[in-house]
Structure formats: structure tokens, C-alpha cells
């Protein structure tokens, strides 16, 4: 089918904050051919091309002067299965959580800790999504991307993706690569990662001593539902700031004044601080300014109550950044992509 391009489309349904900015042009791609058609259209119209997935890691502060292309390709397949190790491939437009559920229903373990993360399969490697001790890079088996410069397909192996904490090569160069499909190493028979305290605690409380991947997924869904607002109900983009990584010296200074600081030692000697803790301690948790605010249960999540704008939310984020810098000498980096 040929690509349908619509002019002046509201992006409200396509970003999880629910900000009502408009795209100069909008289209949805079901397959590689339509992605190529969108590239050609944008070039012919001399418009930039902005590719989006679920729009759940996106802060839109103004109308988008571009062709916005929503990846909507579908398809999940087993590429190999030796009875233990399995490689699964999914198209970029598949919604992440239903994909995770599908793998669990097939008896495949590996993605359970990443349950209920909003967004799509294609967006997952962009920011190396992570939760409860697992990141995409831990289960990543490769991806296929379209090179916007040459128009050729390129296969990426793990070591070529520059995966980092909420970062990757693809996040660094969004104008270069369009992720078309992603592959994952999964296992029959669970090798579970349970080092995140609250997950273990929940399982114990429920009397589950030898959990399955489905048990872990169920517990993680419950924890997320308690703390993180559902974007379908309250606009948000998950964690709004990255957890900052600081020198051991600075972490020590803060800890002297605040012994209950939540901090995690890194292998390189630096220390990762819980940004949610810093923001809560600075008094912002539950703060509301008009229609934007800081979630009352998780200070790392900024929310749009209904009719807020991206500019209002960004202004609030900057106030928080300035306050945290003044109080703790720590810079908070914004996590979602900003437009
Ligand atoms: N905390 C507070 N106050 C708050 C929020 C958190 O004191 O308002 C403390 C908690 O008590 C806890 C610590 O901070 O001791 C960490 O909190 P939590 O376990 O909720 O995780 P997080 O560091 O705030 C990160 C990820 C989440 C991921 C969770 C679980 C980032 C930026 N965020 O949040 O990812 O789900 O860990 O692994 O790394 C996302 O990226 O959108 C996201 C939700």
C-alpha cells in the first residue's frame, strides 16, 4: 500500500504527555517500503523527517516543522530455537509490553524485568531501556536499521550500538538511522535477575521461592502500577531525568549532610544518585503549577494534568534543575528527546 501523508495533524494522541502540538505532515509506516517512501517524500518536500514510536520518550514544546513518521510495522518471529536459547525478532512498530507478554506466553525468559515499559520495540534500543536491573543491551541480539544517508539496510551487532545508561549510537545520531526491527536472545527455562530488592521482597511476601519469568513480570507490573502513572490516564514520559552519576567525593559530601541519600556505587568508582530522592528531598514531590507538575508518588516523573504545554513542563523542569544544582551541586540531565 502507498504511504498516506496528512497535512497539519495534531500529535496529541501520539505523545504520551498528550501535548497538543501539530505536525506539518504526518504518516504511519507499516513496512520498509513505506519508510523509504516517507524519506523520499520528506526529501521532495524539503522537510526534515522525525521518526517516532510510541511517543513515550518525547517532550514536544512547539509545532513540529517536519514530516512526523510513526513506525507502525508489525510482526514477531522466532529466528532460531535450540530448545534452550531462542532468538526472537520483532518489527519496530510492535508495542513493547504486548511483545514482552507474547515472549512470556511462549515460555521465553529474558524480558520479564522490562514489563510494562511504554513505547515500541524500535524505540527500545534508542535509549537502551532499562528497569529492575536489566537493560536492553543484556538481551540484545542485533537490529536492522535503514541508513538515511545511503538508503541501504545495515545490521548492527551489540558492540556496534554504543549502548550506555539510557543512551545508544541511535540516540546520538537520530538523523542517521531508522531502526526497522530488533532481535533478542531469550531462553527457555528462566535465568532470572532478581537483584532489585523490592522485586525479591514481593516474591517472598507471596510465598514464591522459585519464581518463573511470568511471576517476575507480574510482580514488576504491580510495582510499576503502584508508583508510575499510566500515560493513558495522566500524561507523562516515565522518568524525566536520568539518575546523575557523580564523583565519589561529591556523593560523600552530600551523604554527610543527608545520611539517607540513595546512592549506588559504579564499577568505575563514581556514584549514581537517585534523582527521585534528590527531587523529593528538595520539596518538589507532588508540586503542581497550573496543569503541569511533579508526580505525587514518584518525584522523577513530571506530568501533564490535562491542558499543560511542553513549554510549561520544560520551564518546571528547568526550575527543578536549578534548584537541585543550587542545593546539591548536581546537574540533572533531561531524559526524553526534546523538540
Ligand atoms: N526515591 C525517592 N523519592 C522518589 C522517587 C524515588 O526517594 O520520589 C528513591 C526510592 O525510594 C529508591 C530510589 O529513589 O530508593 C530509586 O527509586 P526507584 O526504584 O523508583 O527507581 P528510579 O531510580 O527512580 C529507575 C529508572 C526507571 C526504572 C526504575 C526501576 C531511570 C532514569 N529511571 O528509576 O525507569 O523503572 O529505576 O528500575 O534510570 C524510565 O526510564 O522512564 C523509568 C521509569
GROMACS .gro file of C-alpha atoms and ligand atoms in nm:
model
  383
    1UNK     CA    1   0.000   0.000   0.000
    2UNK     CA    2   0.122   0.350  -0.067
    3UNK     CA    3   0.211   0.589   0.215
    4UNK     CA    4  -0.071   0.819   0.328
    5UNK     CA    5   0.065   1.163   0.424
    6UNK     CA    6  -0.172   1.402   0.604
    7UNK     CA    7  -0.102   1.775   0.647
    8UNK     CA    8  -0.126   1.960   0.982
    9UNK     CA    9  -0.202   1.674   1.218
   10UNK     CA   10  -0.236   1.711   1.596
   11UNK     CA   11   0.025   1.500   1.774
   12UNK     CA   12  -0.177   1.483   2.095
   13UNK     CA   13  -0.262   1.112   2.051
   14UNK     CA   14   0.097   1.033   1.951
   15UNK     CA   15   0.293   1.161   2.251
   16UNK     CA   16   0.244   1.020   2.600
   17UNK     CA   17   0.250   1.366   2.763
   18UNK     CA   18  -0.056   1.441   2.548
   19UNK     CA   19   0.079   1.780   2.433
   20UNK     CA   20  -0.140   1.924   2.159
   21UNK     CA   21   0.122   2.044   1.910
   22UNK     CA   22   0.077   1.991   1.537
   23UNK     CA   23   0.296   1.823   1.280
   24UNK     CA   24   0.340   1.995   0.945
   25UNK     CA   25   0.286   1.649   0.791
   26UNK     CA   26   0.217   1.307   0.943
   27UNK     CA   27   0.226   0.947   0.819
   28UNK     CA   28   0.240   0.595   0.957
   29UNK     CA   29   0.473   0.331   0.813
   30UNK     CA   30   0.362  -0.034   0.808
   31UNK     CA   31   0.670  -0.171   0.633
   32UNK     CA   32   1.017  -0.092   0.497
   33UNK     CA   33   0.872   0.029   0.167
   34UNK     CA   34   0.663   0.293   0.342
   35UNK     CA   35   0.963   0.408   0.545
   36UNK     CA   36   1.151   0.458   0.219
   37UNK     CA   37   0.850   0.638   0.071
   38UNK     CA   38   0.844   0.873   0.371
   39UNK     CA   39   1.213   0.950   0.327
   40UNK     CA   40   1.155   1.028  -0.041
   41UNK     CA   41   0.850   1.245   0.039
   42UNK     CA   42   1.041   1.444   0.302
   43UNK     CA   43   1.329   1.497   0.063
   44UNK     CA   44   1.100   1.606  -0.221
   45UNK     CA   45   0.914   1.850   0.009
   46UNK     CA   46   1.241   1.965   0.169
   47UNK     CA   47   1.105   1.876   0.510
   48UNK     CA   48   1.303   1.717   0.793
   49UNK     CA   49   1.184   1.368   0.889
   50UNK     CA   50   1.108   1.294   1.253
   51UNK     CA   51   1.058   0.926   1.330
   52UNK     CA   52   0.855   0.834   1.638
   53UNK     CA   53   0.748   0.511   1.804
   54UNK     CA   54   0.501   0.525   2.093
   55UNK     CA   55   0.595   0.889   2.160
   56UNK     CA   56   0.658   0.794   2.522
   57UNK     CA   57   1.004   0.947   2.549
   58UNK     CA   58   0.933   1.273   2.375
   59UNK     CA   59   0.887   1.628   2.502
   60UNK     CA   60   0.721   1.842   2.235
   61UNK     CA   61   0.744   2.213   2.313
   62UNK     CA   62   0.627   2.353   1.976
   63UNK     CA   63   0.468   2.261   1.645
   64UNK     CA   64   0.685   2.017   1.454
   65UNK     CA   65   0.806   2.156   1.122
   66UNK     CA   66   0.872   1.815   0.977
   67UNK     CA   67   0.716   1.502   0.837
   68UNK     CA   68   0.646   1.301   1.152
   69UNK     CA   69   0.663   0.930   1.070
   70UNK     CA   70   0.509   0.693   1.323
   71UNK     CA   71   0.652   0.344   1.298
   72UNK     CA   72   0.356   0.106   1.282
   73UNK     CA   73   0.513  -0.208   1.134
   74UNK     CA   74   0.403  -0.540   1.285
   75UNK     CA   75   0.545  -0.889   1.306
   76UNK     CA   76   0.714  -1.116   1.561
   77UNK     CA   77   0.907  -1.429   1.462
   78UNK     CA   78   1.137  -1.694   1.609
   79UNK     CA   79   1.463  -1.690   1.414
   80UNK     CA   80   1.629  -1.979   1.596
   81UNK     CA   81   1.544  -2.219   1.875
   82UNK     CA   82   1.772  -2.496   2.002
   83UNK     CA   83   1.538  -2.591   2.285
   84UNK     CA   84   1.723  -2.362   2.530
   85UNK     CA   85   1.842  -2.048   2.353
   86UNK     CA   86   1.600  -1.865   2.128
   87UNK     CA   87   1.639  -1.561   1.906
   88UNK     CA   88   1.321  -1.360   1.854
   89UNK     CA   89   1.282  -1.075   1.607
   90UNK     CA   90   1.013  -0.806   1.625
   91UNK     CA   91   0.925  -0.523   1.390
   92UNK     CA   92   0.990  -0.169   1.518
   93UNK     CA   93   0.622  -0.074   1.538
   94UNK     CA   94   0.523  -0.354   1.777
   95UNK     CA   95   0.417  -0.217   2.115
   96UNK     CA   96   0.677  -0.310   2.375
   97UNK     CA   97   0.467  -0.454   2.657
   98UNK     CA   98   0.242  -0.677   2.440
   99UNK     CA   99   0.563  -0.804   2.277
  100UNK     CA  100   0.710  -0.886   2.620
  101UNK     CA  101   0.387  -1.064   2.712
  102UNK     CA  102   0.397  -1.264   2.390
  103UNK     CA  103   0.751  -1.386   2.469
  104UNK     CA  104   0.645  -1.486   2.822
  105UNK     CA  105   0.342  -1.674   2.687
  106UNK     CA  106   0.580  -1.872   2.465
  107UNK     CA  107   0.772  -1.974   2.780
  108UNK     CA  108   1.063  -1.745   2.693
  109UNK     CA  109   1.253  -1.562   2.965
  110UNK     CA  110   1.472  -1.253   2.938
  111UNK     CA  111   1.237  -0.957   2.901
  112UNK     CA  112   1.030  -1.003   3.219
  113UNK     CA  113   1.208  -0.723   3.410
  114UNK     CA  114   1.122  -0.485   3.126
  115UNK     CA  115   0.747  -0.547   3.159
  116UNK     CA  116   0.503  -0.257   3.127
  117UNK     CA  117   0.753  -0.009   2.984
  118UNK     CA  118   0.558   0.215   2.745
  119UNK     CA  119   0.671   0.257   2.385
  120UNK     CA  120   0.764   0.038   2.092
  121UNK     CA  121   1.021  -0.227   2.006
  122UNK     CA  122   1.200   0.008   1.766
  123UNK     CA  123   1.238   0.281   2.026
  124UNK     CA  124   1.368   0.044   2.294
  125UNK     CA  125   1.733   0.035   2.174
  126UNK     CA  126   1.738   0.414   2.119
  127UNK     CA  127   1.764   0.480   2.489
  128UNK     CA  128   1.867   0.128   2.592
  129UNK     CA  129   1.553   0.095   2.805
  130UNK     CA  130   1.614  -0.050   3.146
  131UNK     CA  131   1.435  -0.139   3.466
  132UNK     CA  132   1.484  -0.354   3.776
  133UNK     CA  133   1.842  -0.450   3.696
  134UNK     CA  134   1.806  -0.533   3.324
  135UNK     CA  135   1.876  -0.322   3.016
  136UNK     CA  136   1.807  -0.399   2.651
  137UNK     CA  137   2.179  -0.447   2.596
  138UNK     CA  138   2.172  -0.754   2.825
  139UNK     CA  139   1.938  -0.945   2.590
  140UNK     CA  140   2.021  -0.772   2.262
  141UNK     CA  141   2.092  -0.999   1.962
  142UNK     CA  142   2.111  -0.734   1.688
  143UNK     CA  143   1.899  -0.497   1.485
  144UNK     CA  144   1.835  -0.389   1.129
  145UNK     CA  145   1.834  -0.018   1.053
  146UNK     CA  146   1.793   0.192   0.742
  147UNK     CA  147   2.079   0.430   0.672
  148UNK     CA  148   1.910   0.759   0.581
  149UNK     CA  149   2.223   0.878   0.404
  150UNK     CA  150   2.282   0.585   0.170
  151UNK     CA  151   1.932   0.430   0.167
  152UNK     CA  152   2.087   0.090   0.250
  153UNK     CA  153   1.998  -0.158   0.520
  154UNK     CA  154   2.260  -0.215   0.787
  155UNK     CA  155   2.283  -0.487   1.051
  156UNK     CA  156   2.409  -0.383   1.395
  157UNK     CA  157   2.567  -0.621   1.647
  158UNK     CA  158   2.577  -0.548   2.019
  159UNK     CA  159   2.925  -0.397   2.025
  160UNK     CA  160   2.841  -0.152   1.745
  161UNK     CA  161   2.547   0.012   1.924
  162UNK     CA  162   2.738   0.210   2.191
  163UNK     CA  163   2.477   0.119   2.450
  164UNK     CA  164   2.509   0.320   2.769
  165UNK     CA  165   2.281   0.415   3.057
  166UNK     CA  166   1.969   0.541   2.870
  167UNK     CA  167   2.180   0.600   2.560
  168UNK     CA  168   2.300   0.448   2.231
  169UNK     CA  169   2.451   0.527   1.893
  170UNK     CA  170   2.095   0.569   1.761
  171UNK     CA  171   2.006   0.827   2.023
  172UNK     CA  172   2.329   1.013   1.941
  173UNK     CA  173   2.251   1.018   1.567
  174UNK     CA  174   1.872   1.024   1.520
  175UNK     CA  175   1.917   1.187   1.178
  176UNK     CA  176   2.117   0.888   1.051
  177UNK     CA  177   1.948   0.559   1.144
  178UNK     CA  178   1.589   0.437   1.136
  179UNK     CA  179   1.551   0.117   1.336
  180UNK     CA  180   1.332  -0.129   1.142
  181UNK     CA  181   1.345  -0.448   1.355
  182UNK     CA  182   1.521  -0.574   1.664
  183UNK     CA  183   1.640  -0.919   1.776
  184UNK     CA  184   1.664  -1.056   2.129
  185UNK     CA  185   1.841  -1.355   2.292
  186UNK     CA  186   1.584  -1.526   2.512
  187UNK     CA  187   1.583  -1.856   2.699
  188UNK     CA  188   1.353  -2.145   2.766
  189UNK     CA  189   1.384  -2.202   3.140
  190UNK     CA  190   1.430  -1.893   3.345
  191UNK     CA  191   1.764  -1.741   3.441
  192UNK     CA  192   1.614  -1.460   3.642
  193UNK     CA  193   1.771  -1.134   3.758
  194UNK     CA  194   1.630  -1.061   4.100
  195UNK     CA  195   1.887  -0.825   4.246
  196UNK     CA  196   1.641  -0.534   4.274
  197UNK     CA  197   1.533  -0.551   4.641
  198UNK     CA  198   1.162  -0.471   4.611
  199UNK     CA  199   1.108  -0.744   4.347
  200UNK     CA  200   1.263  -1.010   4.570
  201UNK     CA  201   1.068  -0.882   4.868
  202UNK     CA  202   0.735  -0.901   4.684
  203UNK     CA  203   0.803  -1.256   4.567
  204UNK     CA  204   0.890  -1.360   4.922
  205UNK     CA  205   0.575  -1.196   5.059
  206UNK     CA  206   0.374  -1.401   4.811
  207UNK     CA  207   0.548  -1.720   4.920
  208UNK     CA  208   0.710  -1.772   4.578
  209UNK     CA  209   1.052  -1.926   4.635
  210UNK     CA  210   1.126  -2.047   4.281
  211UNK     CA  211   0.969  -1.780   4.061
  212UNK     CA  212   0.902  -1.818   3.690
  213UNK     CA  213   0.959  -1.536   3.443
  214UNK     CA  214   0.582  -1.480   3.449
  215UNK     CA  215   0.588  -1.441   3.830
  216UNK     CA  216   0.862  -1.178   3.799
  217UNK     CA  217   0.668  -0.996   3.529
  218UNK     CA  218   0.352  -0.996   3.741
  219UNK     CA  219   0.535  -0.852   4.044
  220UNK     CA  220   0.708  -0.585   3.832
  221UNK     CA  221   0.377  -0.483   3.673
  222UNK     CA  222   0.231  -0.443   4.023
  223UNK     CA  223   0.526  -0.231   4.144
  224UNK     CA  224   0.512  -0.009   3.834
  225UNK     CA  225   0.136   0.034   3.858
  226UNK     CA  226   0.167   0.148   4.218
  227UNK     CA  227   0.439   0.408   4.158
  228UNK     CA  228   0.424   0.516   3.796
  229UNK     CA  229   0.124   0.694   3.643
  230UNK     CA  230  -0.040   0.531   3.339
  231UNK     CA  231   0.016   0.772   3.045
  232UNK     CA  232  -0.334   0.686   2.918
  233UNK     CA  233  -0.471   0.844   3.238
  234UNK     CA  234  -0.211   1.108   3.327
  235UNK     CA  235   0.031   1.243   3.064
  236UNK     CA  236   0.395   1.159   3.139
  237UNK     CA  237   0.715   1.021   2.986
  238UNK     CA  238   0.835   0.795   3.268
  239UNK     CA  239   1.150   0.914   3.440
  240UNK     CA  240   1.203   1.271   3.328
  241UNK     CA  241   1.566   1.297   3.441
  242UNK     CA  242   1.849   1.047   3.432
  243UNK     CA  243   1.988   0.937   3.764
  244UNK     CA  244   2.304   1.152   3.782
  245UNK     CA  245   2.646   0.990   3.807
  246UNK     CA  246   2.880   1.198   4.025
  247UNK     CA  247   3.225   1.171   4.181
  248UNK     CA  248   3.262   0.968   4.500
  249UNK     CA  249   3.382   1.290   4.663
  250UNK     CA  250   3.062   1.483   4.587
  251UNK     CA  251   2.844   1.185   4.682
  252UNK     CA  252   3.034   1.168   5.014
  253UNK     CA  253   2.977   1.538   5.080
  254UNK     CA  254   2.602   1.509   5.019
  255UNK     CA  255   2.584   1.193   5.231
  256UNK     CA  256   2.746   1.374   5.523
  257UNK     CA  257   2.461   1.622   5.529
  258UNK     CA  258   2.194   1.370   5.428
  259UNK     CA  259   2.281   1.023   5.560
  260UNK     CA  260   1.970   0.874   5.396
  261UNK     CA  261   2.086   0.970   5.043
  262UNK     CA  262   2.009   0.686   4.797
  263UNK     CA  263   2.331   0.616   4.605
  264UNK     CA  264   2.473   0.324   4.406
  265UNK     CA  265   2.850   0.273   4.365
  266UNK     CA  266   2.953   0.224   3.999
  267UNK     CA  267   3.231  -0.004   3.880
  268UNK     CA  268   3.440   0.298   3.769
  269UNK     CA  269   3.446   0.447   4.121
  270UNK     CA  270   3.177   0.706   4.051
  271UNK     CA  271   2.841   0.704   4.225
  272UNK     CA  272   2.491   0.708   4.075
  273UNK     CA  273   2.241   0.907   4.280
  274UNK     CA  274   1.865   0.850   4.286
  275UNK     CA  275   1.736   1.167   4.120
  276UNK     CA  276   1.388   1.093   4.264
  277UNK     CA  277   1.537   1.113   4.612
  278UNK     CA  278   1.712   1.448   4.539
  279UNK     CA  279   1.393   1.600   4.393
  280UNK     CA  280   1.177   1.474   4.678
  281UNK     CA  281   1.425   1.600   4.938
  282UNK     CA  282   1.421   1.941   4.769
  283UNK     CA  283   1.046   1.952   4.831
  284UNK     CA  284   0.916   1.913   4.474
  285UNK     CA  285   0.727   1.584   4.504
  286UNK     CA  286   0.359   1.649   4.435
  287UNK     CA  287   0.429   2.013   4.334
  288UNK     CA  288   0.180   2.146   4.079
  289UNK     CA  289   0.198   2.462   3.871
  290UNK     CA  290  -0.116   2.505   3.663
  291UNK     CA  291  -0.158   2.193   3.455
  292UNK     CA  292   0.196   2.055   3.490
  293UNK     CA  293   0.361   1.908   3.796
  294UNK     CA  294   0.574   1.651   3.973
  295UNK     CA  295   0.400   1.320   4.037
  296UNK     CA  296   0.295   1.272   4.397
  297UNK     CA  297   0.423   0.913   4.418
  298UNK     CA  298   0.746   0.932   4.209
  299UNK     CA  299   0.935   1.262   4.207
  300UNK     CA  300   1.128   1.162   3.894
  301UNK     CA  301   0.810   1.169   3.686
  302UNK     CA  302   0.678   1.503   3.556
  303UNK     CA  303   0.314   1.505   3.450
  304UNK     CA  304   0.065   1.693   3.233
  305UNK     CA  305  -0.266   1.704   3.420
  306UNK     CA  306  -0.468   1.787   3.108
  307UNK     CA  307  -0.407   2.105   2.917
  308UNK     CA  308  -0.047   2.186   3.006
  309UNK     CA  309   0.206   2.265   2.735
  310UNK     CA  310   0.551   2.129   2.667
  311UNK     CA  311   0.692   2.476   2.730
  312UNK     CA  312   0.533   2.491   3.075
  313UNK     CA  313   0.667   2.147   3.155
  314UNK     CA  314   1.015   2.238   3.033
  315UNK     CA  315   1.007   2.556   3.245
  316UNK     CA  316   0.918   2.347   3.551
  317UNK     CA  317   1.198   2.103   3.467
  318UNK     CA  318   1.446   2.392   3.448
  319UNK     CA  319   1.333   2.525   3.787
  320UNK     CA  320   1.394   2.179   3.933
  321UNK     CA  321   1.734   2.153   3.762
  322UNK     CA  322   1.839   2.493   3.901
  323UNK     CA  323   1.719   2.408   4.250
  324UNK     CA  324   1.898   2.070   4.256
  325UNK     CA  325   2.216   2.236   4.126
  326UNK     CA  326   2.196   2.503   4.397
  327UNK     CA  327   2.123   2.259   4.681
  328UNK     CA  328   2.340   1.961   4.592
  329UNK     CA  329   2.578   2.087   4.316
  330UNK     CA  330   2.435   1.810   4.095
  331UNK     CA  331   2.327   1.857   3.732
  332UNK     CA  332   2.012   1.667   3.634
  333UNK     CA  333   2.002   1.570   3.269
  334UNK     CA  334   1.667   1.561   3.092
  335UNK     CA  335   1.593   1.211   2.965
  336UNK     CA  336   1.324   1.242   2.693
  337UNK     CA  337   1.407   1.373   2.347
  338UNK     CA  338   1.329   1.742   2.326
  339UNK     CA  339   1.173   1.921   2.033
  340LIG     N1  340   1.305   0.778   4.552
  340LIG     C1  341   1.267   0.874   4.643
  340LIG     N2  342   1.165   0.957   4.610
  340LIG     C2  343   1.101   0.949   4.491
  340LIG     C3  344   1.140   0.852   4.398
  340LIG     C4  345   1.244   0.766   4.431
  340LIG     O1  346   1.323   0.884   4.749
  340LIG     O2  347   1.010   1.026   4.471
  340LIG     C5  348   1.409   0.680   4.590
  340LIG     C6  349   1.344   0.545   4.612
  340LIG     O3  350   1.299   0.530   4.744
  340LIG     C7  351   1.453   0.448   4.580
  340LIG     C8  352   1.534   0.522   4.476
  340LIG     O4  353   1.497   0.660   4.483
  340LIG     O5  354   1.532   0.423   4.694
  340LIG     C9  355   1.513   0.468   4.337
  340LIG     O6  356   1.375   0.478   4.302
  340LIG     P1  357   1.305   0.376   4.202
  340LIG     O7  358   1.335   0.235   4.240
  340LIG     O8  359   1.163   0.417   4.191
  340LIG     O9  360   1.381   0.396   4.065
  340LIG     P2  361   1.435   0.528   3.993
  340LIG    O10  362   1.584   0.534   4.010
  340LIG    O11  363   1.358   0.647   4.033
  340LIG    C10  364   1.489   0.399   3.771
  340LIG    C11  365   1.460   0.415   3.626
  340LIG    C12  366   1.318   0.372   3.595
  340LIG    C13  367   1.305   0.226   3.634
  340LIG    C14  368   1.337   0.212   3.783
  340LIG    C15  369   1.339   0.069   3.830
  340LIG    C16  370   1.598   0.598   3.546
  340LIG    C17  371   1.604   0.739   3.498
  340LIG     N3  372   1.480   0.554   3.585
  340LIG    O12  373   1.404   0.490   3.840
  340LIG    O13  374   1.298   0.384   3.456
  340LIG    O14  375   1.175   0.178   3.609
  340LIG    O15  376   1.470   0.264   3.810
  340LIG    O16  377   1.449   0.002   3.778
  340LIG    O17  378   1.701   0.530   3.545
  340LIG    C18  379   1.223   0.536   3.287
  340LIG    O18  380   1.338   0.536   3.244
  340LIG    O19  381   1.131   0.600   3.232
  340LIG    C19  382   1.192   0.459   3.407
  340LIG    C20  383   1.073   0.461   3.465
   0.00000   0.00000   0.00000
